[in-house]
Coordinates of C-alpha atoms and ligand atoms in Angstrom, one line a residue:
M14 CA 35.4 27.2 -26.6
S15 CA 33.2 24.1 -26.5
R16 CA 32.2 24.8 -22.9
Q17 CA 30.8 28.1 -23.9
R18 CA 27.1 28.2 -23.6
A19 CA 24.8 30.0 -26.2
L20 CA 23.7 33.1 -25.0
R21 CA 20.9 35.7 -26.0
V22 CA 21.1 39.3 -25.3
A23 CA 18.4 42.3 -25.8
I24 CA 19.7 45.6 -26.3
I25 CA 17.0 48.4 -26.1
G26 CA 18.0 51.3 -28.3
A27 CA 19.8 51.7 -31.6
G28 CA 21.6 55.1 -30.6
M29 CA 25.2 55.6 -30.0
S30 CA 25.2 53.4 -26.9
G31 CA 23.2 50.5 -28.3
I32 CA 25.4 50.2 -31.5
C33 CA 28.3 50.3 -29.5
M34 CA 27.1 47.4 -27.1
A35 CA 26.4 45.5 -30.4
I36 CA 29.9 46.0 -31.7
K37 CA 31.3 44.6 -28.5
L38 CA 29.1 41.6 -28.5
L39 CA 30.0 40.9 -32.2
D40 CA 33.8 41.5 -31.4
G41 CA 33.3 39.2 -28.5
G42 CA 32.0 36.5 -30.9
I43 CA 28.3 36.8 -29.7
D44 CA 25.8 37.1 -32.5
D45 CA 22.5 35.9 -31.1
F46 CA 21.4 39.4 -29.9
V47 CA 18.4 41.7 -30.8
I48 CA 18.3 45.4 -30.7
Y49 CA 14.8 46.7 -30.1
E50 CA 14.4 50.2 -31.5
S51 CA 11.2 52.0 -31.6
A52 CA 11.9 54.4 -34.4
D53 CA 12.7 53.5 -38.1
D54 CA 16.1 54.6 -37.9
V55 CA 19.4 54.4 -35.7
G56 CA 21.0 57.2 -34.1
G57 CA 18.9 58.2 -31.1
T58 CA 19.3 61.7 -30.1
W59 CA 21.0 62.6 -33.4
R60 CA 18.2 61.2 -35.4
D61 CA 15.6 63.1 -33.3
N62 CA 17.3 66.4 -33.1
T63 CA 17.4 68.1 -36.5
Y64 CA 17.1 71.8 -35.4
P65 CA 18.9 74.4 -37.3
G66 CA 22.6 74.8 -36.1
L67 CA 22.6 71.5 -34.4
S68 CA 26.1 70.5 -33.6
C69 CA 28.0 68.7 -31.0
D70 CA 30.0 70.6 -28.5
V71 CA 32.6 68.0 -27.7
P72 CA 35.5 67.9 -30.4
S73 CA 34.7 65.4 -33.2
R74 CA 37.9 63.4 -33.0
F75 CA 36.9 62.6 -29.3
Y76 CA 33.2 62.4 -30.0
S77 CA 33.8 59.2 -32.2
Y78 CA 34.1 55.7 -31.2
S79 CA 37.7 55.0 -30.1
F80 CA 37.8 52.0 -32.4
R81 CA 36.3 53.8 -35.3
P82 CA 37.9 57.1 -36.0
N83 CA 36.4 59.3 -38.7
P84 CA 39.0 61.3 -40.9
D85 CA 36.1 62.9 -42.7
W86 CA 34.7 65.2 -40.0
S87 CA 34.1 68.5 -41.6
R88 CA 34.5 70.6 -38.5
F89 CA 36.3 70.7 -35.2
M90 CA 32.9 70.0 -33.6
S91 CA 30.7 67.9 -35.9
P92 CA 27.3 69.1 -37.4
G93 CA 24.4 66.9 -36.0
P94 CA 23.5 65.3 -39.5
E95 CA 27.2 64.2 -39.9
I96 CA 27.2 62.5 -36.6
H97 CA 24.0 60.9 -37.6
R98 CA 25.4 59.6 -40.9
Y99 CA 28.4 58.4 -39.0
F100 CA 26.6 56.1 -36.5
R101 CA 24.5 54.8 -39.2
Q102 CA 27.6 54.1 -41.4
V103 CA 29.3 52.3 -38.5
A104 CA 26.1 50.1 -37.6
D105 CA 26.1 49.1 -41.3
E106 CA 29.9 48.5 -41.6
R107 CA 30.0 46.5 -38.6
G108 CA 27.1 44.2 -39.2
V109 CA 24.9 45.6 -36.5
T110 CA 21.9 46.9 -38.7
P111 CA 20.7 43.4 -39.5
H112 CA 20.2 42.7 -35.7
I113 CA 18.0 45.9 -35.3
R114 CA 14.1 45.4 -34.9
F115 CA 13.0 48.9 -36.2
G116 CA 9.6 50.1 -35.0
S117 CA 9.7 47.6 -32.2
E118 CA 9.1 49.3 -28.9
V119 CA 9.7 47.6 -25.7
T120 CA 6.8 48.1 -23.3
A121 CA 8.0 45.8 -20.3
A122 CA 10.8 43.4 -19.4
R123 CA 10.6 41.0 -16.6
F124 CA 13.3 38.6 -15.0
E125 CA 11.7 35.2 -14.5
D126 CA 13.2 31.6 -14.6
K127 CA 16.7 33.2 -14.7
R128 CA 16.0 34.9 -18.1
W129 CA 14.7 38.2 -19.2
W130 CA 11.4 38.2 -20.8
V131 CA 11.1 41.4 -23.2
S132 CA 7.7 42.4 -24.3
T133 CA 6.8 44.5 -27.4
P134 CA 3.2 44.7 -29.1
D135 CA 4.3 41.9 -31.3
G136 CA 4.7 39.5 -28.3
E137 CA 7.5 38.2 -25.7
E138 CA 11.0 36.8 -26.0
A139 CA 13.4 35.5 -23.6
F140 CA 17.1 36.6 -23.3
D141 CA 20.0 35.7 -20.8
V142 CA 21.1 39.4 -20.6
L143 CA 19.3 42.8 -20.8
I144 CA 21.2 45.9 -21.7
T145 CA 19.4 49.4 -21.7
A146 CA 21.0 51.8 -24.0
T147 CA 17.8 54.3 -24.1
G148 CA 19.9 57.5 -23.7
V149 CA 19.6 60.3 -21.4
L150 CA 17.8 63.3 -22.9
R151 CA 15.1 61.5 -24.9
V152 CA 11.7 62.7 -23.5
P153 CA 11.0 66.2 -24.4
R154 CA 9.9 68.5 -21.7
Y155 CA 6.9 70.9 -22.5
P156 CA 6.5 74.1 -20.4
Q157 CA 3.4 74.7 -18.5
I158 CA 2.5 78.1 -19.9
E159 CA -1.1 79.3 -19.8
G160 CA -2.7 79.5 -23.3
L161 CA 0.3 77.7 -25.0
D162 CA -2.1 75.6 -27.1
T163 CA -4.0 78.6 -28.2
F164 CA -1.2 79.8 -30.2
A165 CA -2.3 80.3 -33.9
G166 CA 0.9 79.5 -35.8
P167 CA 2.9 76.4 -35.7
Q168 CA 4.6 75.4 -32.5
F169 CA 6.9 72.5 -31.7
H170 CA 9.8 71.2 -29.2
S171 CA 13.3 71.8 -30.5
S172 CA 13.7 67.9 -30.9
R173 CA 10.6 67.5 -33.0
W174 CA 11.5 70.3 -35.5
D175 CA 9.0 70.9 -38.3
H176 CA 11.1 71.2 -41.5
S177 CA 7.9 72.0 -43.6
I178 CA 8.1 75.5 -42.3
T179 CA 10.2 78.1 -44.4
L180 CA 12.0 80.1 -41.7
P181 CA 13.4 83.5 -43.4
D182 CA 10.0 85.3 -43.6
K183 CA 9.0 84.3 -40.1
R184 CA 8.9 85.9 -36.8
I185 CA 10.0 83.3 -34.6
G186 CA 9.7 82.8 -30.9
L187 CA 12.2 80.8 -29.0
I188 CA 11.6 79.6 -25.5
G189 CA 14.8 78.5 -23.8
T190 CA 18.2 79.4 -23.7
G191 CA 20.1 76.0 -22.9
S192 CA 22.6 74.4 -25.2
T193 CA 19.8 74.0 -27.8
G194 CA 18.4 77.4 -27.6
V195 CA 21.8 78.9 -28.0
Q196 CA 22.7 76.6 -31.1
I197 CA 19.3 77.8 -32.8
T198 CA 20.1 81.3 -31.8
A199 CA 23.6 81.2 -33.2
E200 CA 22.1 79.7 -36.5
L201 CA 19.0 81.8 -37.1
G202 CA 20.0 85.2 -35.6
G203 CA 20.0 87.7 -38.5
K204 CA 18.8 85.1 -41.0
V205 CA 15.0 85.3 -40.3
R206 CA 12.5 88.1 -40.0
G207 CA 12.5 88.2 -36.4
L208 CA 14.0 86.3 -33.6
T209 CA 12.5 86.8 -30.1
I210 CA 14.1 85.0 -27.5
F211 CA 12.6 84.3 -24.2
Q212 CA 15.3 84.0 -21.5
R213 CA 14.4 82.8 -18.1
S214 CA 18.0 82.4 -16.9
P215 CA 21.0 83.6 -18.8
Q216 CA 23.8 81.2 -19.5
W217 CA 27.6 81.3 -19.2
V218 CA 29.2 80.7 -22.7
Y219 CA 32.5 79.2 -22.9
P220 CA 34.2 80.6 -26.1
T221 CA 34.4 77.7 -28.7
P222 CA 34.8 78.6 -32.2
N223 CA 33.8 75.8 -34.7
L224 CA 36.5 75.7 -37.3
R225 CA 36.4 73.9 -40.6
Y226 CA 38.8 71.1 -41.2
R227 CA 40.7 71.9 -44.7
A228 CA 40.6 69.2 -47.3
I229 CA 44.3 68.8 -46.9
T230 CA 43.8 68.0 -43.1
R231 CA 41.1 65.5 -43.9
A232 CA 43.3 63.8 -46.4
A233 CA 46.2 63.6 -44.1
L234 CA 44.0 62.1 -41.3
A235 CA 42.7 59.5 -44.0
R236 CA 46.3 58.7 -45.0
W237 CA 47.8 58.4 -41.5
P238 CA 45.2 56.9 -39.2
A239 CA 47.7 57.3 -36.2
L240 CA 47.2 61.2 -36.4
N241 CA 43.4 60.5 -35.8
K242 CA 44.4 58.2 -32.7
L243 CA 46.7 61.3 -31.6
G244 CA 43.8 63.7 -32.0
Y245 CA 41.5 61.4 -30.0
R246 CA 43.9 61.1 -27.1
F247 CA 44.8 65.0 -27.3
W248 CA 41.1 65.9 -26.9
Q249 CA 40.3 63.3 -24.4
T250 CA 43.2 64.5 -22.2
Y251 CA 42.4 68.0 -22.6
I252 CA 38.8 67.7 -21.9
E253 CA 39.4 65.4 -18.9
N254 CA 41.8 68.0 -17.4
T255 CA 39.7 71.0 -18.1
L256 CA 36.0 70.7 -17.8
G257 CA 36.3 67.0 -16.6
R258 CA 38.2 68.4 -13.7
A259 CA 36.9 72.0 -13.3
A260 CA 33.3 70.8 -12.5
V261 CA 34.3 68.4 -9.8
E262 CA 37.3 70.2 -8.2
A263 CA 37.7 73.7 -7.0
G264 CA 41.0 75.3 -8.0
L265 CA 42.7 76.9 -10.9
N266 CA 41.0 75.2 -13.7
R267 CA 37.7 76.0 -12.5
R268 CA 38.7 79.8 -12.0
L269 CA 40.1 79.7 -15.6
M270 CA 37.0 78.5 -17.2
A271 CA 34.9 81.1 -15.2
L272 CA 37.2 83.6 -16.3
S273 CA 37.0 82.7 -20.0
C274 CA 33.3 82.8 -19.9
R275 CA 33.5 86.3 -18.3
L276 CA 35.9 87.7 -20.8
N277 CA 33.9 86.1 -23.7
L278 CA 30.7 88.2 -22.6
R279 CA 32.7 91.2 -21.7
M280 CA 34.6 91.3 -25.1
S281 CA 31.6 90.1 -27.3
V282 CA 28.9 92.3 -25.8
R283 CA 29.6 96.0 -25.8
D284 CA 26.2 97.2 -24.9
P285 CA 26.2 97.4 -21.1
E286 CA 22.3 96.9 -21.0
L287 CA 22.5 93.7 -23.2
R288 CA 25.5 92.5 -21.2
R289 CA 23.7 92.9 -17.9
K290 CA 20.6 91.0 -19.1
L291 CA 23.2 88.2 -20.5
T292 CA 25.1 87.9 -17.1
P293 CA 24.3 84.9 -14.9
D294 CA 24.0 85.3 -11.1
Y295 CA 25.5 81.7 -10.7
H296 CA 28.9 80.3 -11.3
A297 CA 30.0 79.2 -14.7
M298 CA 29.5 75.4 -15.2
C299 CA 26.8 75.3 -12.3
K300 CA 24.3 74.6 -15.1
R301 CA 25.6 72.7 -18.3
L302 CA 28.1 74.8 -19.7
I303 CA 27.4 76.3 -23.1
L304 CA 30.2 76.0 -25.8
A305 CA 29.5 78.1 -28.7
G306 CA 31.2 80.1 -31.2
H307 CA 29.0 83.0 -32.2
Y308 CA 26.0 83.2 -30.0
Y309 CA 26.8 86.7 -28.7
R310 CA 27.4 87.7 -32.4
S311 CA 24.1 86.2 -33.4
I312 CA 22.1 87.8 -30.5
Q313 CA 23.3 91.4 -31.6
Q314 CA 22.2 90.9 -35.1
P315 CA 19.2 93.0 -36.5
G316 CA 15.7 91.5 -35.9
V317 CA 17.0 89.5 -32.7
H318 CA 15.3 90.5 -29.5
L319 CA 16.3 89.2 -26.1
V320 CA 13.2 89.1 -23.8
T321 CA 13.9 88.9 -20.1
E322 CA 10.6 89.6 -18.6
A323 CA 8.9 86.4 -17.5
I324 CA 6.3 84.9 -19.8
D325 CA 2.8 85.5 -18.5
H326 CA 0.6 83.6 -21.0
V327 CA 0.4 82.7 -24.7
E328 CA -2.5 83.9 -26.9
P329 CA -3.1 83.2 -30.7
R330 CA -1.1 86.0 -32.0
G331 CA 2.2 85.4 -29.8
V332 CA 3.4 85.5 -26.2
V333 CA 2.5 88.1 -23.6
T334 CA 5.0 88.8 -20.9
A335 CA 4.4 89.8 -17.3
D336 CA 4.9 93.4 -18.4
G337 CA 1.8 93.2 -20.5
V338 CA 3.7 93.5 -23.8
L339 CA 2.2 91.2 -26.6
H340 CA 5.4 89.8 -28.7
E341 CA 3.7 88.9 -32.1
L342 CA 5.0 85.6 -33.5
D343 CA 4.5 83.4 -36.7
V344 CA 6.2 80.3 -35.1
L345 CA 6.8 79.1 -31.6
V346 CA 9.9 77.1 -30.8
L347 CA 10.0 75.3 -27.3
A348 CA 13.7 74.7 -26.5
T349 CA 12.6 73.9 -23.0
G350 CA 14.8 70.6 -22.4
F351 CA 14.1 67.0 -21.5
D352 CA 12.9 64.9 -18.6
A353 CA 16.4 63.9 -17.6
R354 CA 15.0 61.3 -15.1
A355 CA 13.2 59.3 -17.5
Y356 CA 15.9 56.7 -18.2
V357 CA 14.2 53.6 -19.3
R358 CA 10.7 55.0 -18.5
P359 CA 7.8 54.5 -19.4
M360 CA 8.7 50.9 -19.9
S361 CA 8.2 48.7 -16.9
I362 CA 11.2 46.6 -15.7
V363 CA 10.3 43.9 -13.2
N364 CA 12.5 41.6 -11.2
D365 CA 12.0 38.1 -10.0
S366 CA 10.3 39.3 -6.9
G367 CA 7.7 41.4 -8.8
V368 CA 9.4 44.7 -7.8
T369 CA 9.7 47.3 -10.5
L370 CA 12.5 49.5 -11.1
D371 CA 10.1 52.5 -10.7
E372 CA 9.7 51.3 -7.1
V373 CA 13.3 51.0 -6.4
W374 CA 13.9 54.6 -7.9
E375 CA 11.1 56.1 -5.9
A376 CA 13.5 58.4 -4.2
G377 CA 15.6 58.9 -7.4
P378 CA 17.4 56.9 -9.8
H379 CA 20.5 55.1 -8.5
A380 CA 22.7 52.3 -9.5
Y381 CA 26.0 50.5 -8.8
R382 CA 28.7 52.5 -10.5
S383 CA 26.1 53.7 -13.1
V384 CA 25.7 50.2 -14.6
A385 CA 23.7 47.8 -12.5
V386 CA 20.8 47.6 -9.8
P387 CA 20.7 45.3 -6.9
S388 CA 18.1 42.5 -7.3
F389 CA 17.9 43.0 -11.1
P390 CA 20.1 40.2 -12.4
N391 CA 21.9 40.4 -15.5
L392 CA 20.6 43.9 -16.2
F393 CA 23.3 46.3 -17.5
M394 CA 22.5 50.0 -18.2
L395 CA 24.4 52.2 -20.4
M396 CA 24.4 55.9 -19.5
G397 CA 22.6 54.8 -16.3
P398 CA 22.2 57.0 -13.2
H399 CA 25.2 59.1 -12.2
S400 CA 27.1 58.5 -15.4
P401 CA 29.6 61.3 -15.8
I402 CA 27.7 62.9 -18.3
G403 CA 28.4 66.5 -17.3
N404 CA 32.0 66.4 -17.9
Q405 CA 32.9 63.7 -20.4
S406 CA 32.2 62.5 -23.8
L407 CA 29.2 60.2 -23.8
V408 CA 30.7 58.0 -26.4
L409 CA 33.7 57.0 -24.1
I410 CA 31.4 56.4 -21.1
A411 CA 29.3 54.1 -23.4
E412 CA 32.4 52.2 -24.5
N413 CA 33.6 52.0 -20.9
Q414 CA 30.1 50.6 -19.8
A415 CA 29.7 48.3 -22.5
D416 CA 33.1 46.9 -21.8
Y417 CA 32.0 46.3 -18.2
A418 CA 28.8 44.5 -19.3
M419 CA 30.9 42.3 -21.6
W420 CA 33.0 41.2 -18.6
W421 CA 30.0 39.7 -16.9
I422 CA 28.5 38.5 -20.2
N423 CA 31.7 36.5 -20.7
K424 CA 31.3 35.0 -17.2
I425 CA 27.7 33.8 -18.1
R426 CA 28.7 32.7 -21.4
N427 CA 31.7 30.6 -19.9
G428 CA 29.3 29.0 -17.6
E429 CA 31.1 30.3 -14.5
I430 CA 27.7 31.9 -13.3
I431 CA 24.2 32.1 -14.3
A432 CA 23.3 35.6 -13.1
A433 CA 24.9 38.4 -11.2
S434 CA 23.6 41.8 -9.6
P435 CA 25.2 44.1 -7.3
T436 CA 24.7 43.6 -3.5
D437 CA 22.6 46.1 -1.8
A438 CA 25.5 46.8 0.7
A439 CA 27.9 47.7 -2.2
T440 CA 25.4 49.9 -4.0
K441 CA 24.5 51.8 -0.8
D442 CA 28.2 52.3 0.0
Y443 CA 29.0 53.5 -3.4
N444 CA 25.9 56.0 -3.4
E445 CA 26.9 57.3 0.1
Q446 CA 30.5 57.9 -1.3
M447 CA 29.0 59.7 -4.3
K448 CA 26.6 61.8 -2.0
S449 CA 29.6 63.0 0.3
A450 CA 31.6 64.0 -2.8
M451 CA 28.7 66.1 -4.2
P452 CA 29.5 69.3 -2.1
Q453 CA 32.7 69.6 -4.0
T454 CA 31.2 69.8 -7.3
I455 CA 30.3 73.1 -9.1
W456 CA 26.8 71.7 -9.9
V457 CA 25.6 72.4 -6.2
T458 CA 26.5 76.0 -6.0
G459 CA 23.3 77.7 -6.4
C460 CA 21.6 77.4 -9.7
K461 CA 18.7 75.2 -10.9
S462 CA 19.5 72.8 -13.6
W463 CA 18.4 69.4 -15.2
Y464 CA 21.2 67.9 -13.5
L465 CA 19.6 68.2 -10.0
G466 CA 17.5 65.3 -8.7
K467 CA 14.5 65.2 -6.4
D468 CA 17.1 65.6 -3.3
G469 CA 18.6 68.6 -4.8
L470 CA 21.7 66.7 -5.6
P471 CA 23.1 66.3 -9.1
E472 CA 22.5 63.0 -10.7
L473 CA 26.0 63.1 -12.0
F474 CA 29.3 61.4 -11.3
P475 CA 31.0 63.8 -8.7
W476 CA 34.6 62.7 -9.6
R477 CA 36.8 63.1 -12.4
P478 CA 35.9 61.0 -15.4
V479 CA 39.2 59.0 -15.2
R480 CA 37.7 57.5 -12.0
H481 CA 34.6 56.2 -13.5
R482 CA 36.7 54.5 -16.1
E483 CA 38.8 52.9 -13.4
L484 CA 35.8 51.9 -11.5
L485 CA 34.6 50.0 -14.4
A486 CA 37.9 48.6 -15.6
T487 CA 38.2 46.2 -12.7
P488 CA 34.8 44.6 -11.7
D489 CA 34.7 43.6 -8.0
V490 CA 33.1 40.3 -7.8
S491 CA 32.8 40.8 -4.1
H492 CA 30.3 43.5 -4.7
F493 CA 28.0 41.0 -6.3
E494 CA 25.4 38.5 -5.7
V495 CA 26.1 35.8 -8.1
R496 CA 24.0 32.7 -9.0
T497 CA 25.9 29.7 -10.1
A498 CA 23.0 27.2 -10.6
Ligands
NAP526 P1 18.1 72.6 -21.0 O1 19.4 72.8 -21.0 O2 17.1 72.1 -20.1 O3 17.5 74.3 -21.3 C1 16.1 74.4 -21.1 C2 15.9 75.9 -21.4 O4 14.4 76.1 -21.3 C3 16.4 76.7 -20.3 O5 16.7 77.8 -20.6 C4 15.1 77.0 -19.3 O6 15.4 78.0 -18.4 C5 14.2 77.2 -20.4 N1 12.7 76.8 -19.8 C6 12.3 75.6 -19.4 N2 11.0 75.8 -19.1 C7 10.5 77.1 -19.4 C8 9.5 77.9 -19.0 N3 8.5 77.3 -18.5 N4 9.6 79.2 -19.4 C9 10.8 79.6 -19.8 N5 11.9 79.0 -20.1 C10 11.9 77.8 -19.8 O7 17.6 72.0 -22.5 P2 18.5 71.9 -23.9 O8 18.8 73.3 -24.2 O9 17.7 71.3 -24.9 O10 19.6 71.1 -23.5 C11 19.7 70.0 -22.8 C12 20.9 69.3 -22.8 O11 21.1 68.7 -23.9 C13 22.0 70.2 -22.6 O12 22.5 70.5 -21.2 C14 23.2 69.3 -23.0 O13 23.6 68.4 -22.1 C15 22.5 68.5 -24.3 N6 22.8 69.3 -25.6 C16 24.0 69.0 -26.1 C17 24.3 69.7 -27.2 C18 25.6 69.3 -27.7 O14 26.1 70.3 -28.5 N7 26.3 68.5 -27.3 C19 23.5 70.4 -28.0 C20 22.2 70.5 -27.4 C21 22.0 69.9 -26.1 P3 16.0 77.9 -17.0 O15 17.4 77.9 -17.4 O16 15.7 79.2 -16.3 O17 15.4 76.5 -16.3

């Protein structure tokens, strides 16, 4: 222990991944770290998204830290506010919160004199290791629609919900039918004066009822924690062998999932015209699969209108579609998604040669095994480029990536190395392997989605999630350029 050197770590972001990294540091005996958080609360995506019907679509037992099961989840898939409370509670009980600097936005970080210099409006501080935990879908994407800003009523992005507005008496326009739009529809359909859904592309919906856990089940899970662990393993195995596999390998799994979606639509929507409008012309899972229980039921409620005509423009009274029809509205909700290529942007990350991450990523974000970038020593990313976010629970991905970062952090702390970054050759080789595996994935089968990068290829991990875990479990030092003095 005496040979260990003092080490300072900076984490950017106090969402699910940043909290996870902090716990790993504390468990490893490192308490000299700062978490920079631009907002005034933890929780990242679960803090920002508060729209009606917000819920996770990964089973609760599996969408938890593996080291902190929660017997109290109220449903099979947890409602958003519960998940937010969980992360806040874990941060408090594990001693993470005192390390967080709320309201402190990192504007830049540069590597100089073997250290990372992190800048905020309050000044600059030096660290040995920099961890980015800024999430994936953080920056809202606003649609380019003529006249949008002339709309007379309130309008907001789904991740910036205006809770001052009462909903039941309103005619609400909803642009977007991704996971968010579907959850909002499932919640509001039939409960508001009017809900007009502007659908540009229909979605495949995998039937996933969200049942409540009974009090007796929750009590049993609290009494016997092993049951919780069993539940975690069960859902991990299930997801990794259904969606985890079907998205990246053709075969029976893929066909069964597609069939379930088709049957769901067929059995839930009797009106052939509505069914036609809701039938996608691409393969299930090509876009992010929607997992929902009662979307189709809600869309058939009185007062819900599905509009498939393209939007022409917006005027003060509502949305005008290409057929010249004015859809009069009181409120306009933009469930139009996020800029998935933002990563750490707009902050600038600069290495000791003066090269920015933006320059390195000009052709598209890429990394070594999703966690590190050549020539950017001691920088580790959680949920970095090509993480398996299309077919795995993000919580487990964060844990695996944080463990990987810890492996290198321990080497630095033990004085074995001063800095490490992956070699160009290893990173290039890894990215080429990924590129040649992409054609087997469902994501390239002819749909448009936020998964696709500038080159038309998915910015996702093209193999089964277990492979990502294996790649991170055994760091390969020969793939790294290591500085020892
Ligand atoms: P999204 O999947 O990107 O969907 C955006 C929607 O807006 C699409 O239907 C898109 O149509 C439509 N759209 C965008 N611009 C438009 C325009 N100018 N005119 C008309 N329509 C327009 O965004 P999201 O629904 O917010 O979901 C993003 C991701 O967040 C999901 O894929 C998922 O990974 C995650 N998410 C997860 C959960 C969960 O339960 N775990 C819940 C919500 C979100 P096109 O399809 O034609 O592009």
